[in-house]
Amino acid sequence: MPGTSHTRNPFTQVETPAVGVSVEHLTKDFGRLKVLKDVSFAVQPGEILVLMGPSGSGKSVLLKHIVGLELPTAGRVTVDGHDAASEVTRERVRMALVFQSGALFNSLSVYDNLALYLREHRLADEAGIRQKVMHALKILSLEGTAKKLPADLSGGMKKRVAIARALVMEPQLMLYDEPTSELDPVMSATISEIIASLREEYHVTTIVVSHDRDLALNIADRVGILMDGKLIFLGPPSELKQPKDPIVADFLTPKIDLQHPRFKQLET
Amino acid sequence: MKQITAILEGFGSTLQLLIRSIGYAGTLPRQWGRFIEQCYMIGYTTLPIVAILSFFIGSVLALQAGYSMQNFGTQQFIGSLVGLSMARELGPVMVAILVAGRVGSAIAAELASMKVYQEVDALVTMNIPPARMLVMPRLAASLVMVPVLALIGDLVGWFGGAIVSKYTAIISIEPEAYFAVLRHYTHFDDVMNGLVKAEIFGFVVVLVCCNIGLNTRGGPREIGASVTRAVVVSLILILVLDYFVTQILT
Ligand SMILES: Nc1ncnc2c1ncn2[C@@H]1O[C@H](COP(=O)(O)OP(=O)(O)OP(=O)(O)O)[C@@H](O)[C@H]1O
Ligand SMILES: [Mg+2]
């Protein structure tokens, strides 16, 4: 865990304390579907938490609660001690979520997608904005796409634009929903490096939802595993190398068994 | 019972959106570009169809009036009938209906698609309120452009009436005489009355279509459903409001 816990805002050069996240007994139902069941954990300021778990286990829903896009059925989510869903929290804490789908503004060019936040909040003049946007695009090898519309990009490019758009915001709390799922191994490694170095340089508190084991083992301070709406594991990545829980072990290193395939076991 | 709660909910959320948007009115100078773009969308792109429809409505009014007025030999008053009906009733209502069909549907489709594809969520996480960026410039543009459209509709409609009056055998009234009567009986107040109506209708249509678009839930299929709902609700509101506004204004 990092020693200092301050995020330096590169615009104002003012140091703001790094923020922590706390999830207490979070339960979420969509009608009769119980998606999250009494999930509790805390993320320390400046920590990187990697969340893993099977598809449909509620990871994206959990992230949406942390940015306040969903309201808990029961329980509480706080960011920096304040209710995640309140507008005051959004005013106080700069949060960015890289959506699983990218959620790019389809009517705006890539450049304008990245510039929107800075323009709307008047954080820099056009020259300053250009510099920040082009820098973010360069980090993610996207220089050639600035003028393109999202519809003209490949899946992986859209994902990288979404990450670049979040980087430009220079957030105190950064949430990534499967940032590397559509990327090649080299690009995935680059993303892992970016996530880690943001924490080193700016002490950005980070939660990454990912199926990428390399990413989890290399950059996580702690790993959480969400299964069927419950947090079944939370601990340092070293503990995952020899997991005690057989369910966790099978999730992380599933054996491909051609004699007894899983889908056939389901049929009986 | 379910429907009644749905209507009340719609009313409540529309009112909320209105209050929020008004709160952001002060950001209009900063959003000048968006405002101008919306003025263009609402005004310029709707103008041709407003002109065409007004022309024919004015013409038909003159034709029908001429047909019934010849029984009393009162064709010379045709200008007053076309002038007043266009200015007070048909101009504003028709422009509002066109705005609902042409602009309201487009707004509902755009905002619904932004909602379904999580663009609205992205705005919220960026602390950019949708009411400020997406709704307020559209409302402001509707306030400016819809009365302009209605005024153009009035003028073109009157002109259409004049042409029909001159070239229809049973009427045969020269434009000078037609416009003299029109001017004598159609007062400034009548025109203003119509423009106020158009203003109210246009504003309500844009507000309702924004709200329906932003409240879309589900997948791409819901975008189409939202557009249909936006247009139907707008049309009903125009006609219901027309009755009450007319009663208040007269
Ligand atoms: N708005 C919603 N309304 C109803 N059900 C929802 C909604 N959002 C998510 N769900 C349900 O919640 C469950 C968890 O969804 P979620 O998107 O969090 O999964 P996930 O863990 O992110 O999976 P993946 O790894 O595939 O992205 C799913 O069963 C999904 O159908
Ligand atoms: Mg997900």
XYZ file of C-alpha atoms and ligand atoms in Angstrom:
550
model
C 0.000 0.000 0.000
C 1.338 3.457 -0.842
C 2.813 5.534 1.939
C 1.394 8.943 1.127
C -2.299 9.330 0.483
C -2.682 12.502 -1.517
C -3.877 13.019 -5.057
C -2.246 16.008 -6.662
C -4.652 17.698 -9.013
C -2.468 18.475 -12.033
C -4.686 21.412 -13.014
C -4.713 23.320 -9.803
C -1.584 21.795 -8.264
C -3.623 21.552 -5.095
C -3.265 18.368 -3.117
C -6.541 16.687 -2.310
C -6.638 13.678 -0.031
C -6.910 10.362 -1.840
C -10.373 8.898 -1.361
C -11.484 5.609 0.100
C -14.536 3.549 -0.809
C -16.635 1.594 1.604
C -19.358 -0.891 0.703
C -21.455 -2.014 3.649
C -23.957 -4.868 3.433
C -24.813 -3.917 -0.130
C -27.834 -5.788 -1.469
C -29.396 -5.190 -4.854
C -32.518 -6.744 -6.347
C -33.872 -6.125 -9.825
C -37.460 -7.165 -9.267
C -37.194 -10.757 -8.142
C -33.623 -11.178 -9.357
C -31.177 -10.912 -6.462
C -27.956 -9.631 -7.982
C -25.889 -8.538 -4.978
C -26.291 -10.290 -1.639
C -24.887 -8.522 1.417
C -21.550 -7.495 -0.066
C -19.156 -5.665 2.261
C -15.611 -4.476 1.686
C -13.530 -1.326 1.826
C -10.950 0.079 -0.534
C -8.223 2.155 1.094
C -7.161 5.489 -0.398
C -4.615 4.813 -3.123
C -5.275 1.065 -3.206
C -5.760 -1.057 -6.323
C -8.491 -3.655 -5.909
C -9.085 -6.135 -8.711
C -12.528 -7.724 -8.781
C -12.955 -11.019 -10.549
C -15.888 -13.329 -10.911
C -17.983 -15.258 -13.404
C -20.055 -13.504 -16.009
C -23.333 -12.302 -14.549
C -22.115 -12.352 -10.953
C -22.887 -8.661 -10.482
C -19.512 -6.963 -10.993
C -20.772 -4.229 -13.322
C -23.764 -3.615 -11.076
C -21.401 -3.216 -8.125
C -19.318 -0.612 -9.969
C -22.471 1.310 -10.879
C -23.345 1.524 -7.209
C -19.956 3.016 -6.435
C -20.402 5.813 -8.977
C -23.987 6.298 -7.865
C -25.739 5.167 -11.039
C -27.679 2.491 -9.149
C -29.291 2.792 -5.744
C -28.877 -0.027 -3.197
C -31.931 -2.087 -2.257
C -30.312 -2.356 1.169
C -26.971 -1.387 2.603
C -24.752 1.571 1.916
C -21.964 2.655 -0.390
C -19.802 5.603 0.556
C -17.012 7.371 -1.275
C -14.723 9.457 0.891
C -17.258 9.054 3.681
C -20.201 10.405 1.680
C -23.154 8.575 0.162
C -22.109 7.502 -3.332
C -25.438 8.390 -4.919
C -25.619 11.984 -3.702
C -24.812 14.836 -6.041
C -22.602 16.403 -3.400
C -20.242 13.444 -3.655
C -19.988 13.911 -7.395
C -19.139 17.565 -6.882
C -16.478 16.775 -4.282
C -14.816 13.694 -5.696
C -13.641 13.301 -9.273
C -14.651 9.769 -10.247
C -14.343 8.098 -13.600
C -15.867 4.842 -14.745
C -14.651 3.079 -17.867
C -17.871 1.380 -18.937
C -17.762 -2.208 -20.088
C -19.395 -1.105 -23.336
C -17.243 2.024 -23.604
C -20.305 4.322 -23.557
C -18.626 6.766 -25.923
C -20.642 9.743 -27.122
C -21.560 8.504 -30.559
C -22.270 11.902 -32.054
C -18.913 13.353 -30.987
C -15.501 12.710 -32.511
C -12.895 10.883 -30.443
C -11.204 14.202 -29.715
C -14.429 15.800 -28.535
C -15.248 12.738 -26.433
C -12.040 13.288 -24.526
C -12.333 17.069 -24.408
C -15.929 17.189 -23.181
C -15.202 16.846 -19.463
C -12.475 19.493 -19.502
C -14.614 21.889 -21.523
C -17.776 21.458 -19.476
C -15.936 22.014 -16.220
C -13.698 24.708 -17.716
C -10.557 23.042 -16.428
C -8.259 24.323 -19.163
C -8.217 26.584 -22.208
C -8.387 25.043 -25.683
C -4.604 24.849 -25.969
C -4.344 23.115 -22.615
C -7.176 20.774 -23.540
C -5.504 19.901 -26.824
C -2.298 19.062 -25.025
C -4.007 16.811 -22.468
C -6.210 15.081 -25.035
C -3.379 14.398 -27.446
C -1.219 13.134 -24.599
C -3.912 10.660 -23.496
C -4.443 9.511 -27.085
C -0.719 9.031 -27.523
C -0.368 6.888 -24.387
C -2.988 4.533 -25.804
C -1.624 4.578 -29.380
C -4.698 6.335 -30.690
C -3.187 9.447 -32.300
C -4.653 8.655 -35.708
C -8.214 8.425 -34.474
C -8.752 11.924 -33.053
C -11.069 13.042 -35.848
C -12.971 9.757 -36.198
C -16.420 9.019 -34.878
C -16.813 6.112 -32.432
C -18.806 4.168 -35.031
C -15.703 4.021 -37.243
C -13.501 2.378 -34.594
C -12.761 -1.270 -33.848
C -13.941 -2.810 -30.567
C -10.534 -2.584 -28.936
C -10.049 0.990 -30.122
C -13.365 2.007 -28.578
C -12.255 0.476 -25.302
C -8.983 2.391 -25.439
C -10.798 5.643 -26.219
C -12.999 5.009 -23.200
C -9.890 4.547 -21.061
C -8.293 7.662 -22.547
C -11.455 9.633 -21.809
C -11.254 8.565 -18.174
C -7.527 9.389 -17.978
C -8.153 12.926 -19.212
C -10.484 13.458 -16.270
C -7.528 12.841 -13.917
C -9.830 11.278 -11.342
C -9.238 10.589 -7.678
C -11.236 7.387 -7.955
C -10.938 5.321 -11.104
C -13.146 2.354 -11.921
C -12.462 0.109 -14.878
C -15.007 -2.425 -16.120
C -13.019 -5.065 -18.014
C -10.486 -2.657 -19.531
C -8.448 -5.377 -21.257
C -11.172 -7.748 -22.408
C -10.922 -6.771 -26.070
C -7.239 -6.006 -26.274
C -4.192 -7.899 -27.517
C -1.621 -9.090 -24.942
C 0.750 -6.147 -25.475
C -2.006 -3.572 -25.165
C -3.326 -5.373 -22.082
C 0.106 -5.127 -20.506
C 0.203 -1.413 -21.368
C -3.133 -0.881 -19.647
C -1.882 -2.707 -16.549
C 1.164 -0.434 -16.532
C -0.985 2.667 -16.876
C -3.212 1.617 -13.980
C -0.230 0.894 -11.770
C 1.631 4.087 -12.632
C -1.428 6.280 -12.019
C -1.465 4.931 -8.524
C 2.259 5.463 -8.089
C 2.218 9.041 -9.385
C -1.154 10.368 -8.274
C -2.340 7.847 -5.670
C -5.514 7.249 -7.607
C -7.786 4.823 -5.804
C -8.591 2.112 -8.314
C -11.062 -0.720 -8.712
C -10.591 -2.931 -11.761
C -13.098 -5.541 -12.845
C -11.168 -7.983 -14.950
C -10.846 -11.602 -15.991
C -7.190 -10.961 -16.760
C -5.152 -13.026 -14.287
C -1.848 -11.416 -15.261
C -3.279 -8.013 -14.530
C -4.669 -9.151 -11.194
C -1.482 -10.851 -10.039
C 0.811 -8.048 -11.162
C -0.863 -4.821 -10.109
C -3.465 -5.662 -7.469
C -2.951 -4.833 -3.833
C -5.908 -7.066 -3.120
C -8.158 -9.253 -5.212
C -11.840 -9.830 -4.616
C -13.855 -12.629 -6.163
C -17.546 -12.093 -6.590
C -19.618 -15.174 -7.255
C -23.364 -15.288 -7.516
C -23.674 -11.881 -5.855
C -21.472 -12.759 -2.865
C -17.881 -11.815 -2.182
C -16.323 -15.254 -1.653
C -12.693 -14.159 -1.507
C -10.870 -10.979 -0.591
C -7.146 -10.942 -0.044
C -3.704 -10.279 -1.505
C -2.950 -11.818 -4.888
C -0.287 -14.052 -3.339
C -3.035 -16.011 -1.615
C -4.545 -16.774 -4.990
C -1.531 -18.773 -6.120
C -2.530 -21.634 -3.830
C -6.188 -20.960 -3.083
C -7.643 -22.982 -0.212
C -11.221 -22.771 -1.421
C -11.800 -25.355 -4.212
C -14.434 -23.131 -5.857
C -11.920 -20.292 -6.116
C -9.269 -22.682 -7.427
C -11.599 -24.029 -10.086
C -12.634 -20.514 -11.112
C -9.061 -19.302 -11.525
C -7.549 -22.380 -13.151
C -10.364 -24.357 -14.709
C -9.160 -27.645 -16.144
C -10.280 -28.386 -19.638
C -11.615 -31.894 -19.232
C -12.410 -33.491 -22.561
C -13.560 -36.754 -20.977
C -16.151 -35.116 -18.728
C -17.033 -31.767 -20.329
C -18.862 -29.301 -18.100
C -21.723 -28.703 -20.490
C -22.437 -32.446 -20.534
C -22.446 -32.599 -16.735
C -25.096 -29.895 -16.812
C -27.355 -32.008 -18.982
C -27.579 -34.838 -16.492
C -54.937 2.222 -11.987
C -51.514 1.350 -13.413
C -52.036 3.807 -16.234
C -53.015 6.583 -13.879
C -49.833 6.143 -11.838
C -47.831 6.075 -15.061
C -49.390 9.362 -16.170
C -48.784 10.951 -12.775
C -45.211 9.710 -12.796
C -44.664 11.125 -16.257
C -46.105 14.431 -15.151
C -43.916 14.498 -12.053
C -40.699 13.651 -13.850
C -41.453 16.214 -16.575
C -41.960 18.884 -13.956
C -38.724 17.906 -12.239
C -36.837 18.078 -15.506
C -38.353 21.502 -16.175
C -37.251 22.860 -12.822
C -33.738 21.457 -13.212
C -33.399 22.830 -16.720
C -34.578 26.286 -15.699
C -31.957 26.189 -12.976
C -29.302 25.859 -15.694
C -30.618 28.786 -17.757
C -27.625 30.822 -16.617
C -25.260 28.492 -18.503
C -26.796 29.449 -21.851
C -24.031 31.882 -22.879
C -21.474 29.110 -22.271
C -23.492 26.702 -24.388
C -24.033 29.152 -27.224
C -22.829 26.677 -29.832
C -25.308 24.026 -28.742
C -28.087 26.604 -28.594
C -27.431 27.738 -32.160
C -27.256 24.138 -33.338
C -30.651 23.435 -31.771
C -32.115 26.622 -33.250
C -30.976 25.343 -36.609
C -32.502 21.912 -35.952
C -35.823 23.277 -34.740
C -36.152 26.292 -37.001
C -34.353 25.879 -40.242
C -35.065 22.214 -40.890
C -38.772 22.585 -40.070
C -39.253 25.715 -42.146
C -39.922 24.136 -45.572
C -42.648 21.823 -44.344
C -44.218 24.628 -42.288
C -44.288 26.813 -45.400
C -45.795 24.136 -47.613
C -48.463 23.127 -45.120
C -49.415 26.690 -44.207
C -49.788 27.609 -47.843
C -52.239 24.811 -48.455
C -54.127 25.314 -45.215
C -54.582 28.991 -46.062
C -55.706 28.005 -49.559
C -58.204 25.427 -48.348
C -59.572 27.858 -45.777
C -60.194 30.427 -48.499
C -61.744 27.831 -50.770
C -64.110 26.453 -48.129
C -65.010 29.895 -46.853
C -65.618 31.135 -50.374
C -67.875 28.196 -51.050
C -70.077 28.862 -48.020
C -69.892 32.654 -48.127
C -71.089 32.930 -51.697
C -74.519 31.859 -50.409
C -74.715 35.156 -48.595
C -72.716 37.187 -51.070
C -70.159 37.982 -48.410
C -67.024 36.801 -50.232
C -65.353 40.152 -49.682
C -64.903 39.258 -45.998
C -62.884 36.174 -46.789
C -59.678 37.917 -45.747
C -60.924 38.337 -42.200
C -61.795 34.672 -41.903
C -58.494 33.400 -43.267
C -56.558 36.033 -41.339
C -58.115 35.292 -37.966
C -58.285 31.495 -38.244
C -54.683 31.262 -39.347
C -53.359 33.656 -36.722
C -55.372 32.534 -33.734
C -55.784 28.818 -34.262
C -54.522 26.956 -37.296
C -51.092 28.557 -37.525
C -49.953 27.754 -33.989
C -51.590 24.332 -33.773
C -50.238 23.215 -37.106
C -46.732 24.425 -36.333
C -46.876 22.638 -32.979
C -47.958 19.411 -34.661
C -45.147 19.702 -37.182
C -42.648 20.419 -34.418
C -43.866 17.319 -32.582
C -43.511 15.149 -35.659
C -40.321 16.600 -37.045
C -38.374 17.817 -34.008
C -39.932 16.040 -31.027
C -39.493 12.618 -32.578
C -35.863 13.355 -33.405
C -35.181 14.587 -29.872
C -36.823 11.539 -28.312
C -34.859 9.208 -30.598
C -31.538 10.892 -29.912
C -31.915 11.067 -26.141
C -33.393 7.563 -25.928
C -30.441 6.179 -27.836
C -28.036 8.073 -25.588
C -29.808 6.599 -22.581
C -29.892 3.037 -23.886
C -26.228 3.095 -24.920
C -25.228 4.469 -21.484
C -24.056 7.832 -22.830
C -26.356 9.531 -20.340
C -24.826 7.439 -17.540
C -21.385 8.496 -18.724
C -22.451 12.165 -18.531
C -23.740 11.654 -15.006
C -20.476 10.077 -13.837
C -18.636 13.037 -15.385
C -20.801 15.303 -13.264
C -22.298 16.875 -16.380
C -26.059 16.997 -15.708
C -28.064 15.878 -18.773
C -30.606 18.583 -18.017
C -27.908 21.198 -18.516
C -26.233 19.865 -21.617
C -29.059 18.073 -23.411
C -32.314 19.691 -22.340
C -31.731 23.352 -21.555
C -30.330 24.381 -24.977
C -33.225 22.626 -26.705
C -35.828 24.351 -24.548
C -34.206 27.733 -25.124
C -34.091 27.107 -28.865
C -37.765 26.134 -28.913
C -38.690 29.384 -27.167
C -36.916 31.381 -29.837
C -37.734 29.410 -32.956
C -41.298 28.118 -32.624
C -42.950 31.570 -32.615
C -40.850 32.494 -35.629
C -42.113 29.388 -37.409
C -45.681 30.222 -36.418
C -45.341 33.783 -37.727
C -43.976 32.524 -41.034
C -46.821 30.000 -41.114
C -49.355 32.820 -40.653
C -47.866 34.921 -43.439
C -47.609 32.050 -45.919
C -51.129 30.900 -45.050
C -52.560 34.373 -45.640
C -50.721 34.522 -48.901
C -52.140 31.138 -49.942
C -55.628 32.428 -49.140
C -55.012 35.495 -51.275
C -53.994 33.481 -54.288
C -56.984 31.156 -54.056
C -59.309 34.137 -53.589
C -58.027 35.754 -56.764
C -58.056 32.728 -59.028
C -61.189 30.900 -57.858
C -64.167 31.817 -60.020
C -66.759 31.855 -57.221
C -64.625 34.194 -55.097
C -62.639 36.400 -57.490
C -61.310 38.910 -54.995
C -58.231 40.974 -55.800
C -55.344 40.616 -53.316
C -55.545 44.335 -52.443
C -59.146 43.965 -51.292
C -58.394 40.650 -49.560
C -55.504 42.068 -47.571
C -57.373 45.269 -46.771
C -60.125 43.256 -45.073
C -57.565 40.940 -43.466
C -55.685 43.886 -41.995
C -58.858 45.531 -40.804
C -60.133 42.533 -38.869
C -56.934 40.786 -37.816
C -55.305 42.773 -35.078
C -51.840 42.690 -33.643
C -53.312 41.078 -30.530
C -54.718 38.209 -32.558
C -51.330 37.461 -34.033
C -49.607 37.755 -30.660
C -52.224 35.505 -29.137
C -51.356 32.832 -31.703
C -47.630 33.256 -31.196
C -47.998 32.834 -27.438
C -49.912 29.635 -28.077
C -47.223 28.384 -30.427
C -44.599 29.263 -27.839
C -46.371 27.267 -25.140
C -47.032 24.259 -27.384
C -43.497 24.154 -28.751
C -41.949 24.403 -25.304
C -44.168 21.661 -23.895
C -43.519 19.380 -26.872
C -39.741 19.721 -26.575
C -39.828 19.271 -22.801
C -42.030 16.187 -22.956
C -39.991 14.603 -25.740
C -36.750 15.214 -23.816
C -38.231 13.633 -20.716
C -39.574 10.582 -22.522
C -36.234 10.115 -24.278
C -34.232 10.384 -21.058
C -36.527 7.961 -19.241
C -36.097 5.205 -21.796
C -35.104 1.901 -20.234
C -34.064 -1.340 -21.851
C -32.667 -2.129 -25.258
C -32.759 -0.662 -28.754
C -36.371 -1.698 -29.258
C -37.385 0.753 -26.549
C -35.952 3.619 -28.597
C -38.685 3.147 -31.177
C -41.313 2.792 -28.478
C -40.131 6.037 -26.876
C -40.346 7.919 -30.164
C -43.897 6.731 -30.734
C -44.879 7.611 -27.193
C -43.242 11.031 -27.427
C -45.164 11.943 -30.583
C -48.511 10.591 -29.354
C -48.227 12.308 -25.973
C -47.177 15.549 -27.694
C -50.168 15.500 -30.045
C -52.615 14.837 -27.233
C -51.067 17.578 -25.112
C -51.201 20.090 -27.970
C -54.908 19.569 -28.483
C -55.792 19.489 -24.785
C -53.641 22.523 -24.033
C -55.114 24.298 -27.035
C -58.530 24.244 -25.436
C -57.363 25.580 -22.101
C -54.912 28.123 -23.445
C -57.532 29.438 -25.855
C -59.972 29.804 -23.008
C -57.456 31.672 -20.888
C -56.283 33.942 -23.690
C -59.728 35.005 -24.897
N -30.674 -2.715 -15.106
C -30.846 -4.027 -14.872
N -32.084 -4.532 -14.755
C -32.278 -5.830 -14.496
N -31.304 -6.724 -14.329
C -30.040 -6.291 -14.434
C -29.746 -4.928 -14.710
N -28.407 -4.784 -14.748
C -27.891 -6.001 -14.528
N -28.862 -6.917 -14.332
C -28.660 -8.337 -14.014
O -27.738 -8.418 -12.964
C -26.898 -9.534 -13.120
C -25.452 -9.110 -12.994
O -25.105 -8.292 -14.090
P -23.676 -7.648 -14.277
O -23.733 -6.830 -15.496
O -23.279 -6.970 -13.023
O -22.761 -8.909 -14.494
P -21.185 -8.949 -14.604
O -20.670 -9.621 -13.395
O -20.671 -7.592 -14.906
O -20.968 -9.921 -15.841
P -19.937 -9.799 -17.057
O -18.638 -10.339 -16.576
O -20.525 -10.681 -18.097
O -19.868 -8.381 -17.453
C -27.251 -10.164 -14.452
O -28.058 -11.286 -14.212
C -28.033 -9.099 -15.163
O -29.023 -9.680 -15.964
Mg -19.969 -6.641 -16.483
